[in-house]
Coordinates of C-alpha atoms in Angstrom, one line a residue:
Chain A
X1 CA -19.4 6.8 43.4
X2 CA -22.8 8.3 43.1
X3 CA -21.5 10.4 40.2
X4 CA -20.4 7.3 38.4
X5 CA -23.8 5.6 38.9
X6 CA -25.5 8.7 37.7
X7 CA -23.3 8.8 34.6
X8 CA -24.0 5.1 33.8
X9 CA -27.7 5.7 34.3
X10 CA -27.6 8.7 32.0
X11 CA -25.8 6.7 29.3
X12 CA -28.3 3.9 29.8
X13 CA -31.2 6.3 29.4
X14 CA -30.0 7.7 26.1
X15 CA -29.1 4.2 24.9
X16 CA -32.6 2.9 25.8
X17 CA -34.3 5.8 24.0
X18 CA -32.4 4.9 20.8
X19 CA -33.2 1.2 21.1
X20 CA -36.9 1.9 21.8
X21 CA -37.1 4.2 18.9
X22 CA -35.3 1.8 16.5
X23 CA -37.5 -1.2 17.5
X24 CA -40.6 0.8 16.9
X25 CA -39.5 2.0 13.5
X26 CA -41.0 -0.6 11.1
X27 CA -39.3 1.0 8.1
X28 CA -35.9 0.4 9.6
X29 CA -36.8 -3.1 10.5
X30 CA -38.0 -3.9 7.0
X31 CA -34.7 -2.5 5.6
X32 CA -32.8 -4.7 7.9
X33 CA -34.5 -7.8 6.5
X34 CA -34.9 -6.8 2.9
X35 CA -31.2 -6.2 2.3
X36 CA -30.0 -9.7 3.2
X37 CA -32.9 -11.2 1.2
X38 CA -32.0 -9.1 -1.9
X39 CA -28.2 -9.5 -1.7
X40 CA -27.9 -13.1 -0.4
X41 CA -31.0 -14.9 -1.6
X42 CA -31.5 -13.2 -5.0
X43 CA -28.1 -11.8 -6.0
X44 CA -26.1 -14.7 -4.4
X45 CA -28.2 -17.4 -6.0
X46 CA -28.4 -15.5 -9.3
X47 CA -24.7 -15.1 -9.7
X48 CA -23.7 -18.5 -8.3
X49 CA -23.6 -20.3 -11.7
X50 CA -21.0 -17.7 -12.9
X51 CA -18.7 -18.5 -10.0
X52 CA -18.9 -22.3 -10.0
X53 CA -16.6 -24.6 -12.0
X54 CA -17.7 -26.4 -15.1
X55 CA -14.4 -28.2 -15.7
X56 CA -12.2 -29.5 -12.8
X57 CA -9.2 -27.2 -12.4
X58 CA -10.9 -24.2 -14.0
X59 CA -12.8 -21.6 -12.1
X60 CA -13.0 -17.8 -12.4
X61 CA -11.5 -17.3 -9.0
X62 CA -9.5 -19.9 -7.1
X63 CA -10.8 -19.3 -3.6
X64 CA -11.5 -22.1 -1.1
X65 CA -15.2 -21.3 -0.6
X66 CA -18.4 -20.9 -2.6
X67 CA -19.9 -17.7 -3.9
X68 CA -22.6 -17.6 -1.2
X69 CA -20.0 -18.2 1.5
X70 CA -17.9 -15.4 0.0
X71 CA -20.9 -13.0 -0.1
X72 CA -22.3 -13.8 3.4
X73 CA -19.9 -11.7 5.5
X74 CA -20.1 -8.8 3.1
X75 CA -23.9 -8.7 3.4
X76 CA -23.5 -8.5 7.2
X77 CA -21.2 -5.5 6.8
X78 CA -23.7 -3.9 4.4
X79 CA -26.5 -4.3 6.9
X80 CA -24.3 -2.7 9.6
X81 CA -23.2 0.1 7.3
X82 CA -26.7 1.1 6.3
X83 CA -28.1 0.9 9.9
X84 CA -25.2 2.7 11.5
X85 CA -24.9 5.5 9.0
X86 CA -28.6 6.0 8.7
X87 CA -28.8 6.1 12.5
X88 CA -27.5 9.7 12.2
X89 CA -30.9 10.6 10.9
X90 CA -32.0 10.4 14.6
X91 CA -29.5 13.1 15.3
X92 CA -31.0 15.4 12.7
X93 CA -34.4 14.4 14.0
X94 CA -33.5 15.3 17.6
X95 CA -32.0 18.6 16.4
X96 CA -35.0 19.5 14.3
X97 CA -37.6 18.8 17.0
X98 CA -35.7 20.2 19.9
X99 CA -35.1 17.0 21.9
X100 CA -31.3 17.5 21.5
X101 CA -31.5 20.9 23.1
X102 CA -33.4 19.5 26.1
X103 CA -30.7 16.8 26.5
X104 CA -27.9 19.2 26.1
X105 CA -29.1 21.4 28.9
X106 CA -29.1 18.5 31.3
X107 CA -26.1 18.2 33.8
X108 CA -24.9 15.1 31.9
X109 CA -21.5 15.7 30.1
X110 CA -21.8 15.9 26.4
X111 CA -19.3 13.1 25.9
X112 CA -21.6 10.7 27.8
X113 CA -24.7 11.8 25.8
X114 CA -22.8 11.1 22.6
X115 CA -21.6 7.8 24.0
X116 CA -25.1 6.8 24.9
X117 CA -26.3 7.6 21.4
X118 CA -23.4 5.9 19.7
X119 CA -23.8 2.8 21.8
X120 CA -27.6 2.8 21.0
X121 CA -26.9 3.1 17.3
X122 CA -24.2 0.4 17.5
X123 CA -26.5 -2.0 19.3
X124 CA -29.2 -1.6 16.7
X125 CA -26.7 -2.0 13.8
X126 CA -25.2 -5.1 15.4
X127 CA -28.7 -6.6 15.8
X128 CA -29.3 -6.0 12.1
X129 CA -26.0 -7.6 11.3
X130 CA -26.9 -10.4 13.6
X131 CA -30.1 -11.0 11.8
X132 CA -28.1 -12.0 8.7
X133 CA -26.5 -14.7 10.8
X134 CA -29.9 -16.4 10.8
X135 CA -29.3 -17.1 7.1
X136 CA -26.0 -18.9 7.7
X137 CA -27.6 -22.3 6.9
X138 CA -28.7 -21.0 3.5
X139 CA -25.1 -20.0 2.7
X140 CA -23.6 -23.1 4.2
X141 CA -21.6 -21.3 6.8
X142 CA -21.2 -23.4 9.9
X143 CA -20.7 -21.4 13.1
X144 CA -19.6 -22.4 16.5
X145 CA -20.6 -20.4 19.6
X146 CA -17.1 -19.0 19.8
X147 CA -17.1 -17.8 16.2
X148 CA -20.6 -16.3 16.7
X149 CA -19.4 -14.4 19.8
X150 CA -16.3 -13.2 18.0
X151 CA -18.4 -12.1 15.0
X152 CA -20.8 -10.2 17.1
X153 CA -18.0 -8.5 19.0
X154 CA -16.4 -7.5 15.8
X155 CA -19.7 -6.4 14.3
X156 CA -20.3 -4.2 17.4
X157 CA -16.9 -2.6 17.1
X158 CA -17.5 -1.9 13.4
X159 CA -21.0 -0.5 14.1
X160 CA -19.6 1.8 16.8
X161 CA -17.1 3.3 14.4
X162 CA -19.7 3.7 11.6
X163 CA -22.3 5.2 13.9
X164 CA -19.8 7.8 15.0
X165 CA -19.0 8.4 11.3
X166 CA -22.8 8.9 10.7
X167 CA -22.9 11.4 13.5
X168 CA -19.9 13.3 11.9
X169 CA -21.9 13.4 8.6
X170 CA -25.1 14.5 10.4
X171 CA -23.2 17.5 11.9
X172 CA -22.4 18.6 8.3
X173 CA -25.8 17.9 6.7
X174 CA -28.8 19.9 7.8
X175 CA -31.8 18.2 6.3
X176 CA -33.3 14.7 6.2
X177 CA -33.4 14.7 2.4
X178 CA -29.8 15.9 2.0
X179 CA -28.6 13.2 4.4
X180 CA -30.5 10.4 2.6
X181 CA -28.8 11.3 -0.7
X182 CA -25.4 11.8 0.9
X183 CA -25.4 8.5 2.8
X184 CA -26.4 6.5 -0.3
X185 CA -23.7 8.0 -2.4
X186 CA -21.3 7.1 0.3
X187 CA -22.5 3.6 1.4
X188 CA -22.8 2.0 -1.9
X189 CA -19.4 3.0 -3.4
X190 CA -17.7 2.0 -0.1
X191 CA -19.6 -1.4 -0.3
X192 CA -18.9 -2.1 -3.9
X193 CA -15.2 -1.2 -3.6
X194 CA -14.5 -3.5 -0.7
X195 CA -14.2 -6.8 -2.5
X196 CA -17.7 -7.5 -1.3
X197 CA -19.8 -8.9 -4.1
X198 CA -17.1 -10.0 -6.5
X199 CA -13.5 -10.7 -5.6
X200 CA -11.8 -7.6 -6.8
X201 CA -8.6 -8.7 -5.1
X202 CA -9.0 -11.6 -2.6
X203 CA -6.6 -14.5 -3.0
X204 CA -4.9 -12.9 -5.9
X205 CA -1.4 -11.4 -5.7
X206 CA -1.1 -7.7 -6.5
X207 CA 0.4 -8.5 -9.9
X208 CA -2.5 -10.7 -10.8
X209 CA -5.1 -8.3 -9.5
X210 CA -3.7 -5.5 -11.6
X211 CA -3.7 -7.8 -14.6
X212 CA -7.4 -8.6 -14.0
X213 CA -8.6 -5.2 -13.0
X214 CA -7.4 -1.6 -13.7
X215 CA -4.8 -0.3 -11.3
X216 CA -7.1 2.5 -10.1
X217 CA -9.7 0.0 -9.0
X218 CA -7.2 -2.1 -7.1
X219 CA -5.9 1.0 -5.4
X220 CA -9.4 2.1 -4.4
X221 CA -10.1 -1.4 -3.0
X222 CA -6.9 -1.3 -1.0
X223 CA -7.5 2.2 0.3
X224 CA -11.0 1.5 1.3
X225 CA -11.2 0.6 5.1
X226 CA -14.3 -1.4 4.5
X227 CA -12.2 -3.9 2.5
X228 CA -10.4 -4.8 5.7
X229 CA -13.6 -4.9 7.7
X230 CA -15.1 -7.4 5.2
X231 CA -11.8 -9.4 5.2
X232 CA -11.8 -9.6 9.0
X233 CA -15.4 -10.8 9.1
X234 CA -14.6 -13.4 6.4
X235 CA -11.7 -14.5 8.6
X236 CA -14.0 -15.1 11.5
X237 CA -17.0 -16.6 9.6
X238 CA -15.4 -18.7 6.8
X239 CA -11.8 -18.8 8.0
X240 CA -10.4 -17.0 5.0
X241 CA -8.2 -13.9 5.2
X242 CA -6.7 -12.1 2.3
X243 CA -4.8 -9.7 4.5
X244 CA -2.9 -10.4 7.8
X245 CA -5.4 -11.4 10.5
X246 CA -4.7 -8.5 12.8
X247 CA -5.0 -5.9 10.1
X248 CA -8.9 -5.8 9.9
X249 CA -9.6 -5.6 13.6
X250 CA -6.8 -3.0 14.0
X251 CA -8.2 -0.8 11.2
X252 CA -11.8 -1.1 12.6
X253 CA -10.6 -0.3 16.1
X254 CA -8.7 2.7 14.8
X255 CA -11.8 3.8 12.9
X256 CA -14.0 3.5 16.0
X257 CA -11.6 5.6 18.1
X258 CA -10.8 8.3 15.5
X259 CA -14.5 8.7 14.4
X260 CA -15.7 8.9 18.0
X261 CA -13.2 11.6 18.9
X262 CA -14.1 13.6 15.7
X263 CA -17.8 13.1 16.5
X264 CA -17.2 14.3 20.0
X265 CA -15.5 17.5 18.8
X266 CA -18.4 18.1 16.4
X267 CA -20.9 17.3 19.1
X268 CA -19.3 19.7 21.6
X269 CA -19.7 22.5 19.0
X270 CA -23.4 21.8 18.6
Chain B
X1 CA -52.9 11.8 29.5
X2 CA -51.7 8.6 27.8
X3 CA -51.0 5.7 30.0
X4 CA -47.6 4.0 29.8
X5 CA -48.1 0.5 28.2
X6 CA -47.7 -2.4 30.7
X7 CA -45.2 -4.3 28.6
X8 CA -43.4 -1.7 26.4
X9 CA -40.9 -4.3 25.1
X10 CA -43.6 -6.7 23.9
X11 CA -44.3 -5.2 20.5
X12 CA -40.6 -4.6 19.6
X13 CA -39.8 -8.1 20.8
X14 CA -42.7 -9.5 18.7
X15 CA -41.4 -7.6 15.6
X16 CA -37.9 -9.0 16.1
X17 CA -39.3 -12.5 16.7
X18 CA -41.3 -12.3 13.5
X19 CA -38.3 -11.2 11.5
X20 CA -36.2 -14.0 13.0
X21 CA -38.8 -16.6 12.1
X22 CA -39.0 -15.2 8.5
X23 CA -35.2 -15.3 8.0
X24 CA -34.9 -18.8 9.5
X25 CA -37.7 -20.0 7.2
X26 CA -36.0 -18.4 4.2
X27 CA -32.7 -20.2 5.2
X28 CA -34.4 -23.5 4.3
X29 CA -34.9 -22.5 0.6
X30 CA -32.8 -24.6 -1.8
X31 CA -30.0 -22.4 -3.2
X32 CA -29.7 -24.5 -6.4
X33 CA -31.1 -27.5 -8.4
X34 CA -28.2 -29.9 -8.2
X35 CA -29.9 -32.4 -5.9
X36 CA -33.2 -32.1 -7.7
X37 CA -31.5 -32.9 -11.0
X38 CA -29.8 -36.0 -9.6
X39 CA -33.1 -37.2 -8.2
X40 CA -34.9 -36.5 -11.4
X41 CA -32.3 -38.4 -13.5
X42 CA -32.2 -41.2 -10.9
X43 CA -28.4 -41.3 -11.3
X44 CA -25.4 -40.2 -9.2
X45 CA -22.3 -40.0 -11.5
X46 CA -19.0 -40.8 -9.8
X47 CA -15.7 -40.1 -11.7
X48 CA -12.7 -42.1 -10.6
X49 CA -9.2 -42.9 -12.0
X50 CA -8.6 -46.4 -13.4
X51 CA -6.8 -47.6 -10.3
X52 CA -6.0 -45.9 -7.0
X53 CA -5.8 -48.7 -4.4
X54 CA -7.4 -49.1 -2.0
X55 CA -9.8 -46.2 -2.8
X56 CA -10.4 -47.4 -6.4
X57 CA -9.6 -50.9 -7.5
X58 CA -10.3 -52.8 -10.8
X59 CA -12.1 -55.6 -9.0
X60 CA -15.8 -56.1 -9.2
X61 CA -16.1 -57.7 -5.8
X62 CA -13.9 -55.2 -4.1
X63 CA -14.2 -51.9 -6.2
X64 CA -12.4 -49.8 -3.6
X65 CA -13.3 -47.7 -0.6
X66 CA -14.4 -44.6 -2.4
X67 CA -16.6 -46.5 -4.9
X68 CA -18.4 -48.4 -2.1
X69 CA -18.8 -45.3 -0.2
X70 CA -20.4 -43.5 -3.2
X71 CA -22.7 -46.5 -3.6
X72 CA -23.9 -46.2 -0.1
X73 CA -24.5 -42.4 -0.6
X74 CA -26.4 -43.0 -3.8
X75 CA -28.6 -45.6 -2.0
X76 CA -29.2 -43.1 0.8
X77 CA -30.2 -40.4 -1.7
X78 CA -32.4 -42.9 -3.5
X79 CA -30.7 -43.0 -6.9
X80 CA -28.4 -45.4 -8.8
X81 CA -24.6 -45.0 -8.8
X82 CA -22.9 -44.8 -12.2
X83 CA -19.1 -45.1 -12.0
X84 CA -17.3 -43.3 -14.8
X85 CA -13.7 -44.5 -15.0
X86 CA -11.7 -41.6 -16.4
X87 CA -8.3 -42.8 -17.7
X88 CA -7.3 -39.1 -18.0
X89 CA -7.2 -38.7 -14.2
X90 CA -3.6 -38.4 -13.1
X91 CA -2.1 -38.3 -16.6
X92 CA -1.0 -34.7 -16.1
X93 CA 0.0 -32.6 -13.1
X94 CA -2.6 -30.0 -14.0
X95 CA -6.2 -31.3 -13.3
X96 CA -7.5 -29.0 -16.0
X97 CA -6.0 -31.3 -18.5
X98 CA -8.0 -34.3 -17.1
X99 CA -11.1 -32.6 -18.7
X100 CA -13.5 -33.6 -16.1
X101 CA -16.8 -31.8 -16.6
X102 CA -19.9 -31.2 -14.6
X103 CA -21.8 -33.2 -17.2
X104 CA -19.7 -36.3 -16.6
X105 CA -19.4 -36.2 -12.9
X106 CA -21.4 -35.3 -9.8
X107 CA -18.7 -36.4 -7.5
X108 CA -14.9 -36.9 -8.2
X109 CA -13.1 -39.5 -6.0
X110 CA -10.1 -41.7 -5.9
X111 CA -7.2 -39.4 -5.2
X112 CA -8.8 -36.1 -4.2
X113 CA -6.9 -34.8 -1.2
X114 CA -8.6 -32.3 1.1
X115 CA -6.1 -29.5 0.6
X116 CA -6.6 -25.7 0.2
X117 CA -5.5 -26.2 -3.4
X118 CA -8.3 -28.7 -4.1
X119 CA -10.8 -26.5 -2.2
X120 CA -10.1 -23.8 -4.7
X121 CA -11.8 -25.9 -7.4
X122 CA -14.1 -28.3 -5.6
X123 CA -16.1 -28.5 -2.4
X124 CA -14.7 -31.4 -0.4
X125 CA -16.1 -33.9 2.0
X126 CA -13.3 -35.6 3.9
X127 CA -13.4 -39.4 4.3
X128 CA -11.6 -41.8 6.6
X129 CA -8.4 -42.1 4.5
X130 CA -5.4 -39.9 5.3
X131 CA -2.6 -39.1 3.0
X132 CA 0.7 -37.3 2.9
X133 CA 4.2 -37.8 1.7
X134 CA 5.8 -41.2 2.6
X135 CA 9.2 -42.6 2.2
X136 CA 10.0 -46.1 1.1
X137 CA 13.3 -47.7 2.0
X138 CA 14.8 -51.0 3.2
X139 CA 15.5 -49.8 6.8
X140 CA 12.8 -47.1 7.2
X141 CA 15.3 -44.3 7.7
X142 CA 15.1 -40.8 6.3
X143 CA 17.2 -39.9 3.3
X144 CA 20.8 -39.3 4.2
X145 CA 22.7 -36.3 2.8
X146 CA 24.0 -37.0 -0.7
X147 CA 21.8 -40.1 -1.1
X148 CA 19.7 -40.6 -4.2
X149 CA 15.9 -41.0 -3.9
X150 CA 13.2 -41.5 -6.6
X151 CA 10.2 -39.2 -6.4
X152 CA 6.8 -40.0 -7.8
X153 CA 4.4 -37.2 -6.9
X154 CA 1.1 -38.9 -7.7
X155 CA -2.1 -37.1 -8.4
X156 CA -3.7 -36.1 -5.2
X157 CA -2.5 -32.5 -5.1
X158 CA 0.0 -32.6 -2.3
X159 CA 2.4 -29.7 -2.0
X160 CA 5.2 -30.6 -4.5
X161 CA 7.1 -27.3 -3.9
X162 CA 7.4 -28.0 -0.2
X163 CA 8.8 -31.5 -1.0
X164 CA 11.3 -30.2 -3.5
X165 CA 12.4 -27.5 -1.0
X166 CA 12.9 -30.1 1.7
X167 CA 14.9 -32.4 -0.6
X168 CA 17.2 -29.5 -1.6
X169 CA 17.6 -28.4 2.1
X170 CA 18.6 -32.0 3.0
X171 CA 20.9 -32.3 0.0
X172 CA 19.1 -35.3 -1.4
X173 CA 19.5 -36.1 -5.1
X174 CA 15.9 -36.4 -6.4
X175 CA 15.1 -38.6 -9.4
X176 CA 11.7 -37.9 -10.8
X177 CA 9.9 -40.9 -12.1
X178 CA 6.7 -41.0 -14.2
X179 CA 5.0 -44.2 -12.9
X180 CA 4.8 -46.5 -9.9
X181 CA 6.2 -49.3 -12.0
X182 CA 9.3 -47.3 -12.8
X183 CA 9.7 -46.4 -9.1
X184 CA 9.4 -50.1 -8.1
X185 CA 11.9 -51.2 -10.8
X186 CA 14.5 -48.6 -9.5
X187 CA 14.0 -49.8 -6.0
X188 CA 14.3 -53.5 -6.9
X189 CA 17.4 -52.9 -8.9
X190 CA 19.0 -51.0 -6.0
X191 CA 19.7 -48.0 -8.2
X192 CA 18.3 -45.7 -5.6
X193 CA 18.5 -45.5 -1.8
X194 CA 14.8 -45.1 -1.4
X195 CA 11.7 -43.5 -2.8
X196 CA 9.2 -40.7 -1.9
X197 CA 5.7 -40.7 -3.0
X198 CA 2.1 -40.0 -1.8
X199 CA 0.7 -42.6 0.6
X200 CA -1.8 -44.3 -1.7
X201 CA 0.5 -44.0 -4.6
X202 CA 2.9 -46.1 -2.5
X203 CA 0.3 -48.9 -2.4
X204 CA 0.0 -48.7 -6.2
X205 CA 3.7 -49.5 -6.6
X206 CA 3.1 -53.1 -5.4
X207 CA 6.4 -53.2 -3.5
X208 CA 7.2 -56.2 -1.3
X209 CA 5.9 -55.2 2.2
X210 CA 8.2 -57.7 3.9
X211 CA 11.3 -56.1 2.3
X212 CA 10.6 -52.4 2.4
X213 CA 9.3 -50.1 5.1
X214 CA 6.9 -47.3 4.3
X215 CA 7.0 -44.3 6.7
X216 CA 5.7 -40.8 6.9
X217 CA 8.1 -38.0 6.2
X218 CA 8.7 -35.8 9.2
X219 CA 5.4 -34.3 10.5
X220 CA 7.1 -30.9 11.3
X221 CA 7.9 -30.5 7.6
X222 CA 4.9 -32.0 5.9
X223 CA 1.3 -31.7 6.8
X224 CA -1.0 -34.7 6.3
X225 CA -4.4 -34.5 4.7
X226 CA -7.6 -36.4 4.6
X227 CA -8.7 -37.8 1.3
X228 CA -12.1 -36.5 0.2
X229 CA -15.0 -36.7 -2.2
X230 CA -15.0 -33.7 -4.4
X231 CA -18.2 -32.0 -5.5
X232 CA -18.6 -29.0 -7.8
X233 CA -18.6 -25.6 -6.2
X234 CA -22.1 -24.2 -6.1
X235 CA -23.8 -27.6 -6.0
X236 CA -24.9 -26.8 -2.4
X237 CA -28.1 -29.0 -2.2
X238 CA -26.2 -32.1 -3.4
X239 CA -23.3 -31.3 -1.1
X240 CA -25.7 -31.1 1.8
X241 CA -27.4 -34.4 0.9
X242 CA -24.0 -36.2 0.6
X243 CA -22.8 -34.7 3.8
X244 CA -26.0 -35.8 5.6
X245 CA -25.7 -39.3 4.1
X246 CA -22.1 -39.6 5.3
X247 CA -23.1 -38.6 8.8
X248 CA -25.9 -41.1 8.8
X249 CA -23.7 -43.8 7.4
X250 CA -20.9 -43.2 9.8
X251 CA -20.9 -46.8 11.3
X252 CA -21.1 -48.5 7.9
X253 CA -18.4 -46.3 6.5
X254 CA -16.0 -47.3 9.3
X255 CA -16.7 -50.9 8.6
X256 CA -15.9 -50.5 4.9
X257 CA -12.9 -48.5 5.9
X258 CA -11.5 -51.3 8.1
X259 CA -12.2 -53.9 5.3
X260 CA -9.9 -51.8 3.1
X261 CA -7.4 -51.4 5.8
X262 CA -8.0 -47.6 6.2
X263 CA -8.8 -47.4 9.9
X264 CA -5.3 -47.0 11.1
X265 CA -3.5 -45.0 13.7
X266 CA -0.2 -43.5 12.7
X267 CA 1.7 -42.8 15.8
X268 CA 5.1 -41.9 17.1
X269 CA 6.3 -44.1 19.9
X270 CA 7.7 -42.5 23.0
X271 CA 11.2 -43.9 22.5
X272 CA 11.3 -42.5 19.0
X273 CA 9.9 -39.2 20.1
X274 CA 12.7 -39.0 22.7
X275 CA 15.3 -39.8 20.0
X276 CA 13.6 -37.4 17.6
X277 CA 13.5 -40.2 15.1
X278 CA 10.3 -39.9 13.2
X279 CA 11.3 -42.2 10.4
X280 CA 10.5 -45.6 11.8
X281 CA 8.5 -44.0 14.6
X282 CA 5.6 -43.4 12.2
X283 CA 4.8 -47.1 12.3
X284 CA 1.6 -48.3 10.8
X285 CA -0.5 -49.8 13.7
X286 CA -4.0 -51.1 13.7

């Protein structure tokens, strides 16, 4: 019993450190706010006229929501992606400045240290995703408490998987600069190829999608796990799913488990 | 030795609070100019078909539920209502061929059903009126196998494929007609056993209510939809203003609705539920 309490306190300690550090990092905070402003307020409003109808019965994409509503869940996913993956910088930081060594020599099992770190990262990323929900009025997305709770739960699961993924990357990249470049070349392609800012595939049949877009792009979209994460969040927030409802949560849950296990294997080798 | 701050959470909490206040403030920015343009021109343009009783009627004293509703909304926004009667509405199954443009209409009404198909093109605000497929026959019974029924689909965008599938499954001979007048003529001449059409299209046929019974088609096969006001996608500020006006006008809207006979309950009586007979069961009761 005492061992269990000790383990929980250990995980809590690591989690708390990550939270404290994140909340004191103004740069990270500003990033968390500037992304939704740029993507939703500027890009969303800027592209809105190109997605609205001018003649009844004639729109570029026949989907039962507006462009801002379409973009809204994707911006949340983007905020989570950035925060989660960039969170791995803290791992590199800890490794560079010796904090990790101090933690690793503690009697606490490595799996619990990693769990504390991932939970900390996921909490921060979920908070950043949650901040976007404050712009729901702007995008005309009406949310009930149930929907909000479901969205936050899903966002946490996604953040958990992506933070673990960030840690996997951190184990393979040795410098801050290298990680920055690496993460950007990963986050943006994943984001753009997830039907996030323009409907590469949603609501269209596969035949129509291939007619509108080259086969390779449709393939990339379908192979990209972030497509299903965005789709699942759209299902929760604007009640629209392109894929079967269970597919998104199942893929995100699978990502969380698989990435955490790989991160644990890497972490044990540290 | 540095002292531990008394309230370590205070600064981070203040940071998060500041961000939250900033984002909430930003959420009040207008995402477009649609409302500003209507207010600047002082005119709210409503596009309606020539007739779609009781939602649109060619009667100055009683112009129809949708027209009166739009008048109240315009008043609430502080502009004048201009009704553009568009004879093209309903002339073709494909709404693209009606050629309704953003320049002509701020709102489209008089036959806009709040279906997913409509929402693909317009932002909808449901009203009191409810629509769906109805049957018209002398005894209010569902089509029997092998019987012959006239079908006039109307213009509201109900699922025609589902209807045609259902007719085929029930082995009903469907005879497609092109107007309410034709439908009524076939009924009166007794050339058909009954007719199927959209609820408000049924009122446009002008059938003798004492002679014929109008009833919903089985609810397990056909969904019913609310009628709606249709606004252009992306006209968020106008959409919000109309939505807020409708909310504020709730009581007046219900009054107008009852004047036009729209505040009805369609119900299945317990006896008919037990007999699984939905045909007469969907009686129109006030």
